[in-house]
CSV table of C-alpha atoms in Angstrom, one decimal:
chain,number,residue,atom,x,y,z
A,117,UNK,CA,-45.3,27.5,38.4
A,118,UNK,CA,-44.3,30.8,36.8
A,119,UNK,CA,-40.3,30.3,38.0
A,120,UNK,CA,-40.5,26.5,36.9
A,121,UNK,CA,-41.4,28.1,33.4
A,122,UNK,CA,-38.7,30.6,33.3
A,123,UNK,CA,-36.1,28.0,34.2
A,124,UNK,CA,-37.3,25.6,31.6
A,125,UNK,CA,-37.1,28.6,29.1
A,126,UNK,CA,-33.8,29.5,30.1
A,127,UNK,CA,-32.9,26.0,29.6
A,128,UNK,CA,-34.3,25.8,26.1
A,129,UNK,CA,-32.7,29.0,25.1
A,130,UNK,CA,-29.1,27.8,26.4
A,131,UNK,CA,-29.6,24.5,24.4
A,132,UNK,CA,-30.6,26.3,21.3
A,133,UNK,CA,-27.6,28.8,21.8
A,134,UNK,CA,-25.2,25.8,22.3
A,135,UNK,CA,-26.6,24.0,19.1
A,136,UNK,CA,-26.4,27.4,17.1
A,137,UNK,CA,-22.9,27.8,18.1
A,138,UNK,CA,-21.9,23.9,17.6
A,139,UNK,CA,-23.3,24.6,14.0
A,140,UNK,CA,-20.9,27.8,13.5
A,141,UNK,CA,-18.0,25.8,14.5
A,142,UNK,CA,-16.4,23.2,12.2
A,143,UNK,CA,-13.5,20.8,11.9
A,144,UNK,CA,-11.3,20.8,8.8
A,145,UNK,CA,-9.0,17.9,7.9
A,146,UNK,CA,-5.8,17.7,6.4
A,147,UNK,CA,-3.7,14.8,5.4
A,148,UNK,CA,0.1,14.9,5.7
A,149,UNK,CA,0.2,13.1,2.5
A,150,UNK,CA,-1.5,13.0,-0.8
A,151,UNK,CA,-3.2,9.8,-1.6
A,152,UNK,CA,-1.1,7.3,-3.7
A,153,UNK,CA,-3.5,7.9,-6.5
A,154,UNK,CA,-2.1,11.5,-6.7
A,155,UNK,CA,1.4,10.6,-7.0
A,156,UNK,CA,0.4,7.9,-9.4
A,157,UNK,CA,-1.2,10.4,-11.6
A,158,UNK,CA,1.8,12.8,-11.4
A,159,UNK,CA,4.0,9.6,-12.9
A,160,UNK,CA,1.5,8.9,-15.6
A,161,UNK,CA,0.6,12.6,-16.6
A,162,UNK,CA,3.4,14.4,-15.5
A,163,UNK,CA,1.5,16.9,-13.0
A,164,UNK,CA,-1.7,17.1,-11.2
A,165,UNK,CA,-4.0,20.3,-11.1
A,166,UNK,CA,-3.4,22.0,-7.3
A,167,UNK,CA,-7.2,21.9,-6.7
A,168,UNK,CA,-7.3,18.2,-7.0
A,169,UNK,CA,-4.3,18.1,-4.8
A,170,UNK,CA,-5.7,20.4,-2.3
A,171,UNK,CA,-9.0,18.4,-2.3
A,172,UNK,CA,-7.5,15.1,-1.8
A,173,UNK,CA,-6.0,16.2,1.4
A,174,UNK,CA,-9.3,17.1,2.8
A,175,UNK,CA,-10.3,13.3,2.6
A,176,UNK,CA,-11.8,11.8,5.8
A,177,UNK,CA,-10.6,8.3,4.7
A,178,UNK,CA,-7.1,7.5,5.6
A,179,UNK,CA,-4.7,4.1,5.7
A,180,UNK,CA,-3.2,2.7,8.5
A,181,UNK,CA,-0.1,4.7,9.5
A,182,UNK,CA,-1.3,7.7,7.8
A,183,UNK,CA,-1.4,11.5,9.8
A,184,UNK,CA,-4.1,13.7,9.5
A,185,UNK,CA,-4.2,17.0,10.9
A,186,UNK,CA,-7.8,18.3,12.4
A,187,UNK,CA,-8.3,22.1,13.0
A,188,UNK,CA,-11.2,23.6,15.0
A,189,UNK,CA,-12.6,26.6,12.8
A,190,UNK,CA,-15.0,29.4,13.5
A,191,UNK,CA,-15.4,32.8,15.0
A,192,UNK,CA,-13.1,33.3,18.2
A,193,UNK,CA,-16.0,34.3,20.4
A,194,UNK,CA,-17.5,30.7,19.7
A,195,UNK,CA,-14.3,28.8,20.1
A,196,UNK,CA,-13.3,30.9,23.4
A,197,UNK,CA,-10.1,30.7,25.0
A,198,UNK,CA,-7.9,28.3,23.1
A,199,UNK,CA,-6.1,27.1,26.2
A,200,UNK,CA,-9.4,25.7,27.3
A,201,UNK,CA,-9.9,23.5,24.2
A,202,UNK,CA,-9.8,19.8,25.0
A,203,UNK,CA,-9.6,17.1,22.1
A,204,UNK,CA,-10.6,13.4,22.7
A,205,UNK,CA,-11.2,10.2,20.5
A,206,UNK,CA,-14.7,9.3,21.7
A,207,UNK,CA,-15.2,6.3,19.4
A,208,UNK,CA,-12.8,3.9,17.6
A,209,UNK,CA,-9.7,4.2,20.0
A,210,UNK,CA,-8.4,1.1,18.6
A,211,UNK,CA,-7.7,2.4,15.2
A,212,UNK,CA,-6.2,5.8,15.9
A,213,UNK,CA,-4.6,8.1,18.3
A,214,UNK,CA,-3.8,11.6,18.8
A,215,UNK,CA,0.0,11.9,18.6
A,216,UNK,CA,0.8,14.9,20.7
A,217,UNK,CA,-1.0,17.6,22.8
A,218,UNK,CA,-4.7,17.4,23.4
A,219,UNK,CA,-5.4,20.4,25.3
A,220,UNK,CA,-5.0,23.9,24.7
A,221,UNK,CA,-4.5,23.7,20.9
A,222,UNK,CA,-6.8,24.3,17.7
A,223,UNK,CA,-5.2,21.5,15.9
A,224,UNK,CA,-4.4,17.9,16.6
A,225,UNK,CA,-2.7,15.2,14.7
A,226,UNK,CA,-4.2,12.0,14.5
A,227,UNK,CA,-2.3,9.0,13.3
A,228,UNK,CA,-4.2,5.8,12.2
A,229,UNK,CA,-2.3,2.7,14.2
A,230,UNK,CA,-0.2,0.5,12.0
A,231,UNK,CA,-0.9,-2.6,14.0
A,232,UNK,CA,-4.3,-3.4,13.5
A,233,UNK,CA,-5.7,-6.0,11.3
A,234,UNK,CA,-9.1,-4.5,10.1
A,235,UNK,CA,-10.4,-0.9,9.6
A,236,UNK,CA,-13.2,1.3,11.2
A,237,UNK,CA,-14.6,4.4,12.0
A,238,UNK,CA,-12.9,7.1,14.2
A,239,UNK,CA,-14.7,9.8,16.0
A,240,UNK,CA,-12.6,12.8,17.2
A,241,UNK,CA,-14.2,15.6,19.5
A,242,UNK,CA,-13.2,18.9,20.8
A,243,UNK,CA,-15.1,20.7,23.6
A,244,UNK,CA,-15.0,24.4,24.2
A,245,UNK,CA,-14.8,26.2,27.7
A,246,UNK,CA,-18.6,27.1,27.5
A,247,UNK,CA,-19.1,23.0,27.0
A,248,UNK,CA,-20.0,23.3,23.1
A,249,UNK,CA,-18.4,20.2,21.4
A,250,UNK,CA,-17.9,19.3,17.6
A,251,UNK,CA,-17.1,16.0,16.2
A,252,UNK,CA,-15.3,14.7,12.9
A,253,UNK,CA,-15.4,11.1,11.9
A,254,UNK,CA,-12.5,9.6,9.9
A,255,UNK,CA,-12.5,6.2,8.2
A,256,UNK,CA,-9.5,3.9,8.6
A,257,UNK,CA,-8.5,1.2,5.8
A,258,UNK,CA,-6.0,-1.4,5.8
A,259,UNK,CA,-4.5,-2.8,2.4
A,260,UNK,CA,-7.2,-5.0,0.8
A,261,UNK,CA,-5.4,-6.3,-2.6
A,262,UNK,CA,-2.2,-6.1,-4.5
A,263,UNK,CA,-2.3,-5.0,-8.1
A,264,UNK,CA,1.0,-6.0,-10.0
A,265,UNK,CA,2.6,-5.0,-13.6
A,266,UNK,CA,5.7,-5.6,-15.0
A,267,UNK,CA,8.2,-2.9,-14.0
A,268,UNK,CA,8.5,0.0,-16.4
A,269,UNK,CA,11.5,0.0,-18.6
A,270,UNK,CA,12.1,3.7,-17.4
A,271,UNK,CA,10.4,5.8,-14.9
A,272,UNK,CA,11.7,8.9,-16.8
A,273,UNK,CA,8.8,10.4,-18.4
A,274,UNK,CA,11.2,11.8,-21.1
A,275,UNK,CA,12.5,8.3,-22.0
A,276,UNK,CA,11.1,6.9,-25.1
A,277,UNK,CA,10.7,3.5,-23.0
A,278,UNK,CA,8.5,5.1,-20.4
A,279,UNK,CA,5.6,3.5,-21.5
A,280,UNK,CA,7.3,0.0,-22.4
A,281,UNK,CA,7.2,-2.3,-19.3
A,282,UNK,CA,9.1,-5.6,-19.0
A,283,UNK,CA,12.4,-5.6,-17.4
A,284,UNK,CA,14.6,-8.9,-17.2
A,285,UNK,CA,16.0,-10.3,-13.8
A,286,UNK,CA,18.8,-12.7,-13.0
A,287,UNK,CA,18.8,-13.9,-16.6
A,288,UNK,CA,19.6,-12.0,-19.8
A,289,UNK,CA,18.6,-12.0,-23.5
A,290,UNK,CA,20.6,-14.3,-25.5
A,291,UNK,CA,22.0,-16.4,-23.0
A,292,UNK,CA,22.2,-19.9,-24.1
A,293,UNK,CA,24.5,-21.5,-21.5
A,294,UNK,CA,21.5,-21.1,-18.9
A,295,UNK,CA,17.9,-22.0,-19.1
A,296,UNK,CA,16.0,-19.6,-17.1
A,297,UNK,CA,13.7,-16.5,-16.8
A,298,UNK,CA,13.2,-13.6,-14.5
A,299,UNK,CA,11.2,-10.3,-13.9
A,300,UNK,CA,10.6,-7.3,-11.9
A,301,UNK,CA,7.3,-6.7,-10.9
A,302,UNK,CA,5.7,-3.3,-9.8
A,303,UNK,CA,3.2,-4.0,-7.0
A,304,UNK,CA,0.7,-1.4,-5.7
A,305,UNK,CA,-1.2,-2.2,-2.4
A,306,UNK,CA,-4.8,-1.3,-2.8
A,307,UNK,CA,-6.7,1.2,-2.1
A,308,UNK,CA,-4.6,3.9,-3.7
A,309,UNK,CA,-7.2,6.5,-2.3
A,310,UNK,CA,-5.2,6.4,0.9
A,311,UNK,CA,-1.6,6.6,1.4
A,312,UNK,CA,0.4,3.6,3.0
A,313,UNK,CA,3.8,5.0,2.9
A,314,UNK,CA,4.0,4.3,6.8
A,315,UNK,CA,3.9,0.7,6.8
A,316,UNK,CA,6.0,-2.2,6.1
A,317,UNK,CA,5.4,-5.4,4.3
A,318,UNK,CA,6.7,-8.9,4.6
A,319,UNK,CA,6.6,-11.8,2.3
A,320,UNK,CA,6.5,-15.2,4.0
A,321,UNK,CA,7.0,-18.7,2.5
A,322,UNK,CA,4.3,-21.0,3.2
A,323,UNK,CA,5.4,-24.2,1.2
A,324,UNK,CA,6.4,-25.8,-1.9
A,325,UNK,CA,4.1,-27.6,-3.7
A,326,UNK,CA,3.2,-30.4,-5.3
A,327,UNK,CA,4.3,-33.0,-3.2
A,328,UNK,CA,6.7,-34.7,-3.7
A,329,UNK,CA,8.5,-31.7,-4.7
A,330,UNK,CA,10.3,-31.8,-8.1
A,331,UNK,CA,14.1,-32.4,-8.2
A,332,UNK,CA,14.6,-28.9,-9.7
A,333,UNK,CA,12.5,-27.0,-7.1
A,334,UNK,CA,14.5,-24.9,-4.6
A,335,UNK,CA,13.3,-23.5,-1.0
A,336,UNK,CA,11.9,-20.1,-1.0
A,337,UNK,CA,13.7,-17.6,0.7
A,338,UNK,CA,11.8,-14.2,0.9
A,339,UNK,CA,13.7,-10.9,1.9
A,340,UNK,CA,14.2,-11.5,5.7
A,341,UNK,CA,13.5,-7.9,6.6
A,342,UNK,CA,10.2,-5.8,6.1
A,343,UNK,CA,9.9,-3.4,3.2
A,344,UNK,CA,8.5,-0.1,3.6
A,345,UNK,CA,6.0,0.9,0.9
A,346,UNK,CA,6.6,4.0,-1.2
A,347,UNK,CA,4.2,7.2,-1.3
A,348,UNK,CA,2.6,5.3,-4.4
A,349,UNK,CA,1.6,2.4,-1.9
A,350,UNK,CA,4.4,0.5,-3.7
A,351,UNK,CA,7.1,-1.9,-4.0
A,352,UNK,CA,8.8,-4.4,-6.2
A,353,UNK,CA,9.0,-8.1,-6.4
A,354,UNK,CA,11.8,-9.7,-8.1
A,355,UNK,CA,10.8,-13.4,-9.6
A,356,UNK,CA,13.2,-15.6,-11.5
A,357,UNK,CA,14.7,-19.2,-11.8
A,358,UNK,CA,17.8,-20.5,-14.0
A,359,UNK,CA,19.8,-23.7,-14.3
A,360,UNK,CA,23.0,-24.1,-16.2
A,361,UNK,CA,22.3,-26.4,-19.3
A,362,UNK,CA,24.7,-29.1,-17.7
A,363,UNK,CA,22.6,-29.2,-14.7
A,364,UNK,CA,19.6,-29.3,-16.3
A,365,UNK,CA,20.4,-32.0,-18.3
A,366,UNK,CA,20.4,-34.2,-15.2
A,367,UNK,CA,16.9,-33.9,-14.4
A,368,UNK,CA,13.8,-35.2,-16.1
A,369,UNK,CA,11.7,-32.8,-17.9
A,370,UNK,CA,9.2,-31.4,-18.0
A,371,UNK,CA,8.7,-30.3,-14.2
A,372,UNK,CA,6.3,-27.7,-12.7
A,373,UNK,CA,6.1,-26.7,-9.0
A,374,UNK,CA,4.9,-23.5,-7.2
A,375,UNK,CA,5.7,-21.6,-4.1
A,376,UNK,CA,3.1,-20.4,-1.7
A,377,UNK,CA,3.4,-17.0,-0.6
A,378,UNK,CA,1.7,-14.9,2.0
A,379,UNK,CA,2.2,-11.0,1.7
A,380,UNK,CA,1.7,-9.3,5.4
A,381,UNK,CA,1.6,-6.1,6.9
A,382,UNK,CA,4.1,-6.0,9.4
A,383,UNK,CA,4.4,-3.8,12.5
A,384,UNK,CA,6.1,-3.4,15.9
A,385,UNK,CA,8.3,-6.5,14.9
A,386,UNK,CA,5.3,-8.8,13.9
A,387,UNK,CA,3.3,-9.9,11.1
A,388,UNK,CA,-0.4,-8.3,11.8
A,389,UNK,CA,-2.5,-9.7,9.0
A,390,UNK,CA,-2.3,-11.4,5.5
A,391,UNK,CA,-3.3,-9.1,2.8
A,392,UNK,CA,-2.9,-11.8,0.2
A,393,UNK,CA,-1.9,-15.3,-0.7
A,394,UNK,CA,-0.5,-15.9,-4.0
A,395,UNK,CA,1.3,-18.7,-5.9
A,396,UNK,CA,4.8,-18.2,-7.8
A,397,UNK,CA,4.8,-20.7,-10.4
A,398,UNK,CA,7.8,-22.3,-12.4
A,399,UNK,CA,7.8,-24.6,-15.5
A,400,UNK,CA,10.8,-26.3,-17.3
A,401,UNK,CA,10.6,-28.0,-20.3
A,402,UNK,CA,12.7,-29.1,-23.3
A,403,UNK,CA,12.4,-27.8,-26.8
A,404,UNK,CA,15.1,-29.9,-28.1
A,405,UNK,CA,17.2,-31.6,-25.4
A,406,UNK,CA,20.0,-32.7,-28.1
A,407,UNK,CA,20.4,-29.0,-29.1
A,408,UNK,CA,20.2,-27.8,-25.5
A,409,UNK,CA,17.1,-25.6,-26.1
A,410,UNK,CA,15.0,-25.4,-23.2
A,411,UNK,CA,12.1,-23.1,-22.3
A,412,UNK,CA,11.3,-21.6,-18.6
A,413,UNK,CA,8.3,-19.8,-17.5
A,414,UNK,CA,8.1,-18.0,-14.1
A,415,UNK,CA,4.7,-16.1,-13.1
A,416,UNK,CA,3.3,-14.7,-10.2
A,417,UNK,CA,0.2,-12.1,-9.4
A,418,UNK,CA,-1.0,-12.9,-12.8
A,419,UNK,CA,2.2,-11.9,-14.7
A,420,UNK,CA,4.6,-14.1,-16.4
A,421,UNK,CA,8.1,-14.3,-18.1
A,422,UNK,CA,9.3,-16.8,-20.4
A,423,UNK,CA,12.6,-17.2,-22.1
A,424,UNK,CA,14.1,-20.1,-24.2
A,425,UNK,CA,17.7,-21.0,-24.8
A,426,UNK,CA,17.1,-21.2,-28.7
A,427,UNK,CA,19.5,-18.7,-30.6
A,428,UNK,CA,18.8,-15.1,-30.4
A,429,UNK,CA,16.1,-15.7,-27.6
A,430,UNK,CA,14.4,-12.9,-25.6
A,431,UNK,CA,12.4,-12.6,-22.6
A,432,UNK,CA,8.6,-12.6,-23.1
A,433,UNK,CA,6.6,-10.7,-20.7
A,434,UNK,CA,2.8,-11.1,-20.3
C-alpha cells in the first residue's frame, strides 16, 4: 500500500509540474500583414500610432489566405531542446496549414487556406521534449459582404479633391452626342478586421432581366480574369452604359433592365463560393426627344450615377 501511495504521489507531482510548466510557456502570434482597417485608417488619417499597429498584428482572427507566425516563448529550461519541439494542427486542419518546418523550430508560419467556402476555428499545438504541450486557437473568416463607395477624385491626401467622391467612367461631362453615364466604384470586402490581400475575386454574369430583354440591353461580359484584392481588401468596379443619339432614336423609351451579378471568391482555378449577388441597373428615358435630350442612370451596390444630354450636363453621383 505504501509503494502504491508513493507512485500515486509521484504521478500527481509530475502532472502538477507539467501543468506549471505549461502555464509558464506561451504562444504569441504575429500576422504577416496589418488588417485592412489599419491601411484604411492610414489612408483616411495619414498615419496610425505604432502601438495600434503592433496590437493589430497580435490578433487571432485571420482572413482566408492570410499568414500568421506562431512563436513559443518561455524559459529555456521549460522549452528544452528546440530541436525536439514538434508543432501540429490538432483541430480545424481543413481551414489552415503549417507552411514550412513543423519540428525543431520555435516559430511556425500558418496560412489560412484560400479554397474554403466557410470559416472556422484552428487549434495549433506545440509539444516539448518532456511532453508538455501548449495550444493556440485561431479563427479563420471568409469575406462576408461588400461595401461600395464612389471612387475618390484623388487618393493623395494633400490634394483638395481627396474628400470628394465621384469619378466618371466611359462618359464625359458636357457630351451631347451620346446618352449615357458611368462611374468607378470602390469596393471593400468585409470584414476589414482581417486582411484578404492573398485572395482573388471573380465577377460572374447570371443573366439579364426582365424577359423579354429590352432592345437597348447588352450582354454582360465581366472581366474574364480573377482580380486580387489590395491590402485594404479593395478593388474597383466600372459601371457604365452609353448610346449615340442617332442610335438611341431608333428605340422606344423608356427602357429599364438589370444584370444579375455574382461576386465570388476564386482559388485554384475555380470559384469557391459566392460572397454576394447584386443587380446592375440601367434606365434610359427621354427628357425631350425633339431636342435630343435624354437621361441615363446606372446603379449597383446602392450607388448610382446619372447624366443627361442637356446643355452643360454633368454626372450626378449618389
